[in-house]
Coordinates of C-alpha atoms in Angstrom, one line a residue:
M192 CA 0.0 0.0 0.0
H193 CA 3.1 2.2 0.0
E194 CA 2.5 3.5 3.6
I195 CA 4.2 6.5 5.1
I196 CA 5.0 6.6 8.8
T197 CA 5.2 10.0 10.5
L198 CA 7.4 11.1 13.4
Q199 CA 6.4 14.3 15.2
L200 CA 9.0 15.8 17.4
G201 CA 8.1 18.8 19.6
Q202 CA 5.4 21.4 20.2
Q203 CA 5.9 23.4 17.0
S204 CA 6.0 20.2 14.9
N205 CA 2.8 19.0 16.6
Y206 CA 1.0 22.2 15.7
L207 CA 2.0 21.6 12.1
A208 CA 1.1 17.9 12.2
T209 CA -2.3 18.6 13.7
H210 CA -3.2 20.8 10.7
F211 CA -1.9 18.1 8.5
W212 CA -4.0 15.3 10.1
N213 CA -7.1 17.5 10.1
A214 CA -6.7 18.0 6.4
Q215 CA -6.2 14.3 5.8
E216 CA -9.3 13.5 7.8
S217 CA -11.4 15.9 5.7
Y218 CA -10.6 13.9 2.6
F219 CA -12.6 10.9 3.8
T220 CA -15.8 10.2 1.8
Y221 CA -18.7 8.4 3.4
S222 CA -20.9 7.8 0.4
G223 CA -20.7 4.6 -1.6
D224 CA -20.8 6.4 -4.9
Q225 CA -17.9 8.7 -4.0
E226 CA -14.2 7.9 -4.0
S227 CA -11.7 10.2 -2.4
A228 CA -8.9 11.5 -4.5
V229 CA -6.5 10.5 -1.7
N230 CA -5.6 6.9 -0.8
H231 CA -6.1 6.9 3.0
D232 CA -4.2 3.7 3.5
I233 CA -1.0 5.6 2.9
H234 CA -1.2 7.6 6.2
W235 CA -3.9 5.8 8.1
R236 CA -3.9 2.4 9.8
P237 CA -6.9 0.1 10.4
G238 CA -7.2 -1.4 13.9
I239 CA -9.6 -2.7 16.5
G240 CA -10.7 -0.5 19.4
A241 CA -11.0 -1.6 23.0
D242 CA -14.7 -2.5 22.5
G243 CA -14.0 -4.5 19.3
T244 CA -15.1 -1.9 16.8
E245 CA -13.0 -1.1 13.7
T246 CA -10.8 2.0 13.9
Y247 CA -8.8 4.1 11.4
M248 CA -6.0 6.2 12.9
P249 CA -2.9 8.0 11.7
R250 CA 0.4 6.1 11.3
T251 CA 2.3 8.4 13.5
V252 CA 4.4 8.7 16.7
I253 CA 3.9 12.0 18.6
Y254 CA 6.7 13.1 21.0
D255 CA 6.3 16.1 23.2
L256 CA 7.5 17.4 26.5
K257 CA 5.6 17.2 29.8
G258 CA 2.6 19.5 29.6
G259 CA 2.8 19.7 25.8
F260 CA -0.3 17.6 25.0
G261 CA -2.7 20.0 26.6
S262 CA -6.1 18.4 27.4
M263 CA -5.4 15.3 25.2
A264 CA -5.3 12.1 27.1
K265 CA -3.3 9.0 26.1
T266 CA -6.5 7.1 25.6
N267 CA -9.6 8.4 23.8
A268 CA -13.2 7.6 23.1
L269 CA -12.2 4.5 21.0
Y270 CA -9.8 3.2 23.7
N271 CA -11.5 4.3 27.0
D272 CA -12.8 0.9 28.1
L273 CA -9.4 -0.1 29.6
E274 CA -9.6 -0.8 33.3
E275 CA -7.7 1.4 35.7
G276 CA -4.0 0.5 35.7
Q277 CA -4.3 -1.6 32.5
T278 CA -2.0 -0.6 29.6
P279 CA -3.1 -0.8 25.9
Q280 CA -1.7 -3.8 24.0
A281 CA 1.8 -3.4 22.6
L282 CA 2.7 -0.6 25.0
W283 CA 5.4 -0.7 27.7
N284 CA 4.6 -3.6 30.1
G285 CA 7.4 -3.1 32.6
P286 CA 7.3 -1.3 36.0
T287 CA 5.4 2.0 35.9
V288 CA 5.6 5.1 38.0
L289 CA 2.4 7.1 38.5
Q290 CA 2.8 10.8 37.6
K291 CA -0.2 13.1 38.1
Q292 CA -0.5 16.5 36.6
P293 CA -3.1 19.2 37.0
T294 CA -5.9 18.5 34.6
I295 CA -6.1 20.9 31.7
P296 CA -9.7 21.7 30.7
Q297 CA -10.8 21.0 27.2
S298 CA -11.3 23.8 24.8
A299 CA -14.9 24.7 23.9
Y300 CA -14.0 23.4 20.4
Q301 CA -13.1 20.0 21.7
Q302 CA -16.2 19.9 23.9
S303 CA -18.4 20.6 20.9
L304 CA -16.7 17.8 18.9
D305 CA -17.1 15.3 21.7
A306 CA -20.8 16.2 22.1
G307 CA -21.5 16.0 18.4
L308 CA -22.4 19.6 18.2
E309 CA -21.5 22.4 15.8
P310 CA -17.9 23.2 16.7
A311 CA -17.4 26.4 18.7
P312 CA -15.4 29.0 16.8
L313 CA -11.6 29.0 17.4
S314 CA -9.5 32.0 18.0
T315 CA -5.9 32.8 18.9
D316 CA -7.0 33.2 22.5
S317 CA -8.8 29.8 22.7
V318 CA -6.0 27.8 21.0
R319 CA -3.5 27.2 23.9
Y320 CA -2.1 23.8 22.7
W321 CA -2.1 21.9 19.4
S322 CA -4.7 19.5 20.9
D323 CA -7.2 22.3 21.2
F324 CA -7.9 22.3 17.5
N325 CA -7.3 18.6 16.8
R326 CA -10.1 16.7 15.0
V327 CA -8.4 13.2 15.0
F328 CA -8.3 10.2 17.3
Y329 CA -4.8 8.7 17.8
H330 CA -3.9 5.3 18.9
P331 CA -2.6 5.2 22.5
R332 CA 0.7 3.9 21.1
S333 CA 1.1 7.1 19.1
V334 CA 1.3 9.3 22.2
V335 CA 4.7 9.5 23.9
Q336 CA 5.2 12.2 26.6
L337 CA 8.8 12.9 27.6
N338 CA 8.6 13.7 31.3
E339 CA 12.3 14.6 31.6
Y340 CA 11.7 18.2 30.5
E341 CA 8.7 20.5 30.8
L342 CA 7.2 22.6 28.1
N343 CA 8.4 26.3 28.2
S344 CA 10.5 25.7 31.4
S345 CA 12.8 28.5 32.3
I346 CA 14.6 26.3 34.8
M347 CA 15.5 23.5 32.4
P348 CA 14.9 24.9 29.0
F349 CA 14.9 22.4 26.1
E350 CA 16.9 24.6 23.8
R351 CA 20.3 23.2 23.0
F352 CA 21.3 20.6 20.4
A353 CA 23.4 18.7 22.9
T354 CA 20.4 18.5 25.3
G355 CA 18.3 16.8 22.7
E356 CA 21.1 14.4 21.8
D357 CA 21.6 13.5 25.5
L358 CA 17.8 13.0 26.0
F359 CA 17.5 10.6 23.1
A360 CA 20.6 8.7 24.2
S361 CA 19.4 8.1 27.7
L362 CA 15.8 7.1 26.6
D363 CA 17.1 4.9 23.8
K364 CA 19.5 3.1 26.2
E365 CA 16.7 2.4 28.6
F366 CA 13.8 1.6 26.3
D367 CA 15.1 1.3 22.7
L368 CA 12.8 3.9 21.2
L369 CA 12.8 2.4 17.7
D370 CA 11.6 -1.0 19.0
R371 CA 9.1 0.5 21.5
D372 CA 7.6 3.4 19.5
L373 CA 8.4 3.2 15.7
R374 CA 8.9 -0.4 14.8
P375 CA 5.3 -1.5 15.6
F376 CA 4.0 0.9 13.0
I377 CA 6.5 -0.1 10.4
E378 CA 6.0 -3.8 10.9
E379 CA 2.2 -3.6 10.3
A380 CA 2.8 -1.8 7.0
D381 CA 2.6 -3.9 3.8
Q382 CA 5.1 -1.9 1.7
M383 CA 6.4 1.2 3.4
Q384 CA 7.4 3.9 0.9
G385 CA 9.0 6.2 3.5
I386 CA 9.1 8.1 6.8
Q387 CA 8.4 11.8 7.2
V388 CA 9.9 13.5 10.2
L389 CA 8.6 16.8 11.5
T390 CA 11.1 18.4 13.9
G391 CA 12.6 21.7 15.0
L392 CA 16.0 22.5 13.5
D393 CA 17.1 25.3 15.8
D394 CA 16.4 23.9 19.3
A395 CA 17.0 20.7 21.3
W396 CA 14.6 18.7 19.1
G397 CA 17.3 19.0 16.4
G398 CA 19.7 17.0 18.5
F399 CA 16.9 14.5 19.3
A400 CA 16.0 14.1 15.6
A401 CA 19.6 13.7 14.5
K402 CA 20.2 10.7 16.9
Y403 CA 16.8 9.3 16.0
L404 CA 17.5 9.5 12.3
E405 CA 20.9 7.8 12.8
R406 CA 19.1 4.8 14.3
V407 CA 16.4 4.9 11.6
R408 CA 19.0 4.8 8.8
D409 CA 20.9 2.0 10.5
E410 CA 17.8 -0.1 10.6
Y411 CA 16.1 1.0 7.3
G412 CA 19.0 1.9 5.0
K413 CA 17.1 2.2 1.8
T414 CA 13.9 3.9 3.0
A415 CA 13.1 7.4 1.8
V416 CA 13.2 9.8 4.7
F417 CA 11.8 13.4 4.4
V418 CA 12.7 15.8 7.2
W419 CA 10.6 18.9 7.6
G420 CA 12.7 21.2 9.8
N421 CA 10.7 24.1 11.1
E422 CA 12.4 27.1 12.6
Q423 CA 11.1 29.8 14.8
D424 CA 11.1 33.5 14.1
S425 CA 14.6 34.6 14.9
F426 CA 13.6 38.3 15.2
K427 CA 10.5 38.1 17.3
P428 CA 10.5 40.8 20.0
G429 CA 12.4 40.0 23.2
L430 CA 14.8 37.5 21.6
T431 CA 18.4 38.5 22.3
R432 CA 21.3 38.3 19.8
E433 CA 22.8 35.6 22.1
K434 CA 19.7 33.5 21.7
R435 CA 19.7 34.0 17.9
L436 CA 23.3 32.9 17.8
L437 CA 22.4 29.8 19.8
R438 CA 19.6 28.9 17.4
L439 CA 21.8 29.3 14.4
A440 CA 24.5 27.1 16.1
N441 CA 21.8 24.5 16.8
K442 CA 20.7 24.6 13.2
A443 CA 24.3 24.2 11.9
R444 CA 24.8 21.1 14.1
T445 CA 21.4 19.6 13.1
L446 CA 21.8 20.2 9.4
T447 CA 25.2 18.6 9.2
E448 CA 24.0 15.5 11.1
V449 CA 20.5 15.1 9.5
Y450 CA 22.1 15.7 6.0
K451 CA 23.9 12.4 6.4
Y452 CA 20.8 10.3 7.0
A453 CA 17.8 12.1 5.3
S454 CA 16.8 11.7 1.7
V455 CA 15.5 15.3 1.7
V456 CA 15.8 18.0 4.3
V457 CA 13.5 21.1 4.1
P458 CA 14.4 23.9 6.5
F459 CA 11.4 26.3 6.6
T460 CA 9.9 29.1 8.5
V461 CA 7.3 31.9 8.1
P462 CA 9.0 34.7 6.2
F463 CA 7.2 37.6 8.0
A464 CA 9.2 40.3 6.3
T465 CA 8.1 39.4 2.8
L466 CA 4.4 38.4 3.4
D467 CA 1.8 40.6 1.7
P468 CA -0.8 41.8 4.3
A469 CA -3.2 42.4 1.5
K470 CA -3.4 38.7 1.0
L471 CA -2.7 37.3 4.4
A472 CA -4.0 38.0 7.9
L473 CA -1.4 36.3 10.0
D474 CA -0.9 36.7 13.8
G475 CA 2.9 36.2 14.1
G476 CA 2.5 35.4 17.8
S477 CA 0.2 32.4 17.2
Q478 CA 1.7 29.0 16.4
W479 CA -1.8 28.0 15.3
H480 CA -1.6 30.8 12.6
N481 CA 2.0 30.3 11.6
T482 CA 1.9 26.5 11.2
A483 CA -1.4 26.9 9.2
L484 CA 0.5 28.8 6.5
L485 CA 3.4 26.4 6.6
V486 CA 1.2 23.3 6.3
T487 CA -0.7 24.7 3.3
A488 CA 2.6 24.5 1.3
M489 CA 3.9 21.3 2.9
E490 CA 0.7 19.3 2.6
T491 CA 0.2 20.4 -1.0
V492 CA 3.7 19.6 -2.3
T493 CA 3.6 16.1 -0.8
L494 CA 0.1 15.2 -2.3
P495 CA 1.6 13.1 -5.1
S496 CA 2.7 10.6 -2.5
R497 CA -0.9 9.7 -1.5
L498 CA -3.1 10.5 -4.6
R499 CA -5.0 7.7 -6.3
D500 CA -4.6 9.3 -9.8
K501 CA -1.8 7.3 -11.4
A502 CA -0.8 10.2 -13.7
N503 CA -0.1 12.4 -10.8
R504 CA 1.1 9.9 -8.2
D505 CA 4.6 9.2 -7.1
T506 CA 6.4 7.9 -4.0
L507 CA 8.5 9.9 -1.6
G508 CA 11.5 8.0 -3.1
T509 CA 10.8 9.3 -6.6
L510 CA 10.4 12.8 -5.3
A511 CA 13.7 12.5 -3.4
D512 CA 15.4 11.1 -6.5
T513 CA 14.2 14.1 -8.6
L514 CA 15.5 16.6 -6.1
N515 CA 18.8 14.8 -5.8
A516 CA 19.2 14.4 -9.6
M517 CA 22.5 16.3 -9.6
G518 CA 24.2 14.6 -6.7
K519 CA 24.1 14.9 -2.9
Q520 CA 21.8 17.9 -3.0
N521 CA 19.2 17.0 -0.4
V522 CA 18.6 20.4 1.2
A523 CA 15.5 21.7 -0.5
S524 CA 13.6 25.0 -0.4
L525 CA 9.8 25.3 0.0
G526 CA 7.8 27.8 -2.0
M527 CA 4.1 28.5 -2.4
S528 CA 1.5 30.7 -4.2
F529 CA -2.2 30.6 -3.7
A530 CA -5.3 32.0 -5.4
P531 CA -8.4 33.2 -3.6
Q532 CA -11.5 31.1 -3.5
P533 CA -13.4 31.5 -6.8
T534 CA -16.5 33.6 -6.4
K535 CA -20.0 32.2 -6.9
E536 CA -20.1 33.8 -10.3
E537 CA -16.8 32.3 -11.4
E538 CA -17.9 28.8 -10.3
E539 CA -21.1 29.2 -12.3
E540 CA -19.1 30.3 -15.4
E541 CA -16.8 27.2 -15.0
E542 CA -19.8 24.9 -14.8
E543 CA -21.2 26.5 -18.0
G544 CA -18.0 25.7 -19.8
S545 CA -16.7 29.2 -20.1
K546 CA -13.0 30.1 -20.0
D547 CA -10.9 27.8 -18.0
L548 CA -11.0 28.9 -14.3
R549 CA -7.3 28.2 -13.8
Q550 CA -6.4 30.4 -16.8
R551 CA -8.5 33.2 -15.5
Q552 CA -6.9 32.9 -12.1
L553 CA -3.4 32.8 -13.6
G554 CA -4.3 35.9 -15.7
K555 CA -5.3 37.8 -12.6
H556 CA -2.1 36.7 -10.9
K557 CA 0.1 37.9 -13.7
Q558 CA -1.7 41.2 -13.7
R559 CA -0.8 41.5 -10.0
G560 CA 2.8 40.6 -10.6
H561 CA 2.4 37.0 -9.3
A562 CA 4.8 34.2 -10.3
V563 CA 2.3 31.4 -10.6
V564 CA 3.4 29.8 -13.8
M565 CA 3.7 26.3 -15.1
A566 CA 7.2 24.8 -15.5
K567 CA 6.9 24.9 -19.3
E568 CA 6.5 28.7 -19.1
N569 CA 9.8 29.2 -17.3
P570 CA 12.7 26.9 -18.4
E571 CA 14.9 28.2 -15.5
G572 CA 12.5 27.0 -12.8
V573 CA 9.3 28.2 -11.2
F574 CA 9.6 30.9 -8.5
L575 CA 6.5 31.2 -6.3
D576 CA 5.2 34.2 -4.2
I577 CA 6.2 32.9 -0.8
N578 CA 9.7 31.5 -0.1
F579 CA 9.7 29.7 3.3
T580 CA 13.5 29.3 3.3
P581 CA 15.1 30.8 6.5
S582 CA 17.5 33.7 6.0
D583 CA 20.1 32.4 8.5
Q584 CA 20.9 36.1 9.3
L585 CA 22.2 36.8 12.8
D586 CA 21.3 40.5 12.5
Y587 CA 18.1 41.7 10.8
V588 CA 18.4 42.5 7.1
R589 CA 15.1 43.0 5.2
R590 CA 14.7 40.3 2.6
R591 CA 13.7 41.4 -0.8
G592 CA 11.0 39.9 -3.0
G593 CA 12.0 37.5 -5.7
G594 CA 13.3 39.7 -8.5
G595 CA 14.5 38.1 -11.7
D596 CA 18.1 39.2 -11.2
N597 CA 18.3 37.7 -7.7
R598 CA 16.8 34.3 -8.5
P599 CA 19.2 31.5 -7.9
R600 CA 20.0 28.8 -10.4
V601 CA 17.6 25.9 -9.9
F602 CA 19.0 22.4 -10.2
S603 CA 15.9 20.3 -9.6
Q604 CA 12.3 21.0 -8.7
V605 CA 9.0 19.3 -7.8
I606 CA 5.8 21.3 -8.3
T607 CA 2.3 20.5 -7.2
S608 CA -0.7 22.5 -8.2
R609 CA -4.2 21.9 -6.8
G610 CA -7.7 23.3 -7.5
Y611 CA -6.9 24.8 -10.9
E612 CA -8.5 23.3 -14.0
V613 CA -6.1 21.7 -16.5
D614 CA -7.4 20.3 -19.8
D615 CA -6.1 17.1 -21.3
E616 CA -4.1 18.8 -24.0
A617 CA -2.2 20.8 -21.4
Q618 CA -1.6 17.7 -19.3
E619 CA -0.1 15.8 -22.3
A620 CA 2.1 18.8 -23.2
K621 CA 3.4 18.9 -19.6
E622 CA 4.2 15.2 -19.6
A623 CA 6.0 15.4 -22.9
E624 CA 8.1 18.4 -21.7
E625 CA 9.0 16.6 -18.5
D626 CA 10.2 13.5 -20.5
E627 CA 12.4 15.8 -22.5
R628 CA 13.9 17.4 -19.4
F629 CA 14.9 14.1 -17.9
R630 CA 16.8 13.3 -21.1
R631 CA 18.7 16.6 -20.8
K632 CA 20.0 16.3 -17.2
S633 CA 23.3 18.0 -18.1
S634 CA 21.7 21.1 -19.6
Y635 CA 21.1 24.4 -17.9
E636 CA 17.5 23.7 -17.4
P637 CA 16.5 22.1 -14.1
V638 CA 15.2 18.6 -13.7
T639 CA 11.5 19.1 -13.0
R640 CA 8.5 17.0 -12.1
S641 CA 5.0 18.6 -11.8
Y642 CA 1.8 17.2 -10.6
H643 CA -1.8 18.4 -10.5
T644 CA -5.1 17.6 -8.7
S645 CA -8.4 19.2 -8.7
L646 CA -8.6 18.7 -4.9
R647 CA -8.4 22.1 -3.3
F648 CA -6.7 22.7 0.1
P649 CA -9.5 22.4 2.7
L650 CA -10.4 25.5 4.8
L651 CA -11.8 23.7 7.8
D652 CA -13.4 25.1 11.0
S653 CA -10.1 24.1 12.8
F654 CA -8.1 26.2 10.4
P655 CA -7.6 30.0 11.1
Q656 CA -8.9 32.5 8.5
I657 CA -5.5 33.7 7.4
F658 CA -6.1 33.8 3.7
K659 CA -7.9 36.8 2.1
D660 CA -10.1 36.9 -0.9
D661 CA -10.0 39.5 -3.7
N662 CA -11.9 41.9 -1.6
G663 CA -9.5 41.7 1.3
E664 CA -11.9 39.7 3.4
P665 CA -11.0 36.5 5.2
S666 CA -11.7 33.4 3.0
K667 CA -14.8 31.5 4.2
R668 CA -14.4 28.3 6.2
G669 CA -15.8 25.2 4.6
G670 CA -14.4 26.1 1.2
G671 CA -11.1 25.4 -0.5
L672 CA -8.0 27.1 -1.7
N673 CA -6.2 26.8 -5.0
V674 CA -2.5 26.3 -4.3
T675 CA 0.8 25.8 -6.1
S676 CA 3.7 24.6 -4.0
S677 CA 7.2 23.6 -4.9
L678 CA 10.4 21.9 -3.5
S679 CA 13.6 23.1 -5.2
T680 CA 17.3 22.5 -4.9
D681 CA 19.1 25.6 -6.0
A682 CA 22.4 27.5 -5.8
S683 CA 21.2 29.7 -3.0
V684 CA 21.9 26.8 -0.6
C685 CA 25.6 27.2 -1.1
K686 CA 25.6 30.9 -0.1
R687 CA 23.4 30.2 2.9
L688 CA 25.5 27.4 4.2
K689 CA 28.7 29.5 3.9
L690 CA 27.0 32.3 5.7
L691 CA 25.9 29.9 8.5
R692 CA 29.4 28.6 8.7
T693 CA 30.9 32.1 9.0
T694 CA 28.3 33.1 11.6
V695 CA 28.4 30.2 14.0
V696 CA 31.9 28.6 13.8
R697 CA 33.5 30.9 16.3
S698 CA 30.7 30.2 18.8
I699 CA 31.5 26.5 18.7
G700 CA 33.9 24.8 21.1
M701 CA 37.4 24.2 19.8
E702 CA 36.9 20.4 19.8
D703 CA 34.0 20.6 17.4
R704 CA 34.8 23.8 15.4
E705 CA 37.0 22.4 12.7
Q706 CA 34.7 19.4 12.0
L707 CA 31.5 21.5 11.9
G708 CA 33.2 24.1 9.6
N709 CA 34.4 21.4 7.2
E710 CA 31.1 19.6 7.1
L711 CA 29.2 22.8 6.3
A712 CA 31.8 23.7 3.6
E713 CA 31.5 20.3 2.0
M714 CA 27.7 20.6 2.0
A715 CA 27.9 24.0 0.3
D716 CA 30.2 22.6 -2.4
E717 CA 27.5 20.2 -3.6
Y718 CA 25.4 23.2 -4.7
H719 CA 27.9 24.6 -7.3
E720 CA 30.4 21.9 -8.2
G721 CA 29.6 20.1 -11.5
W722 CA 26.8 22.5 -12.4
S723 CA 28.9 25.3 -13.7
S724 CA 31.4 23.0 -15.5
G725 CA 29.3 22.9 -18.6
S726 CA 28.9 26.7 -18.9
D727 CA 31.1 29.7 -19.1
D728 CA 30.3 30.9 -15.6
G729 CA 33.0 31.1 -13.0
D730 CA 32.8 29.9 -9.5
D731 CA 29.8 31.1 -7.4
D732 CA 32.0 32.2 -4.6

């Protein structure tokens, strides 16, 4: 079934993953004459609840610190028939220590869901934890609380790479985390296509993830592993320069380690300085808001790994091979453009067979200076409106929009568009052009794969109203969004890695400084060596 197993590491990643799982849940169809565009067996596992009923739950393992799960209990409505003191099957059966924490009350939204009522509206004030807007039941085996550290503790902050490494090492020595937490999900899969890991890159979760991935790669050497490395806003008010330097040092250590084991690594963050307030209403202080924007791009670009449509379906391994077509170039950049929901009049025109809705939307975008174009319209790669790549600047420098002269050379690119209408002729032309590009791997043009689905990104009642329509009003919940998202490997990675090396190397201890500096330099070399050899350009340095 080409299953994908997910690892969620930390609070920020769990916000992101909750949006992801809510979207996956919305794709289920409950009518016999309807078939979902998404193959649910990829990310969901069948099972038997405590009362013998059939269940369908995410193939995921969720790690968070003490206090990070909010009001969510380890058991749920499908597994609440366990007697007191009894552990669910396949969980730890050794000695237990009872730890009681103050009960966190459910959000009004969760209470409404449990009662089967119309969900209460969510707001930035009512979302305190990621579990406050969660719409999914998880198997008890998925929920792993790490009691050694407490969420947002000022006494023992979980903020250093080495802290995460040490925590994983101590837990793995005692419990063997792969055997206890991950292997049960892998062994019940028929034909696993890959593992996706959601983790922080610039805090202690980076160290935890690096050690975890080392174990994963030892056990599953040929499995595709996608790492989504979220980073926090380095320039939020109150964050000192010392803290920013610590985060960059954490990132440098994480990247050099994860790079060795991951098929693809995607560092990404919300680029507040370049967002257009006319199109987005984003509360930068809300993780609920920030991760909603991030997941729109992340969930869209990975859709090919779970679509039923054979013409637009591929595995994580194929996506990774495309992005690594020029060598060991597995650090990718995430980009996205979106179109407002079509008005009622536009939908009626589409139904009447008038001008293709996608073409009208693209026309509007081009009039506004948008960069939403198909790959065949730009042989040097597609550059979308929002670039989620972190700047890696220690001191604030305003990032400019993507001007043509500043665009980096693209080596490889994966593009997914959703919601737009594409006719059969355009689809055939796209496939023919992609075949030609794969025959010309040594040319200046990037290796590109593009995918399309009519399935729009769902704007659920659990999703904040961050997107604006053409009138500047929040997009209505219950509808969908047309989105184009891309993963690219390009020459800008070289410059960013060199900048990161220059910035952090002096803050690293003498025993690790040379090795870290050399590893970052070697990574940077992968993004210009070999590519310029067939042209008249000089070195990129």
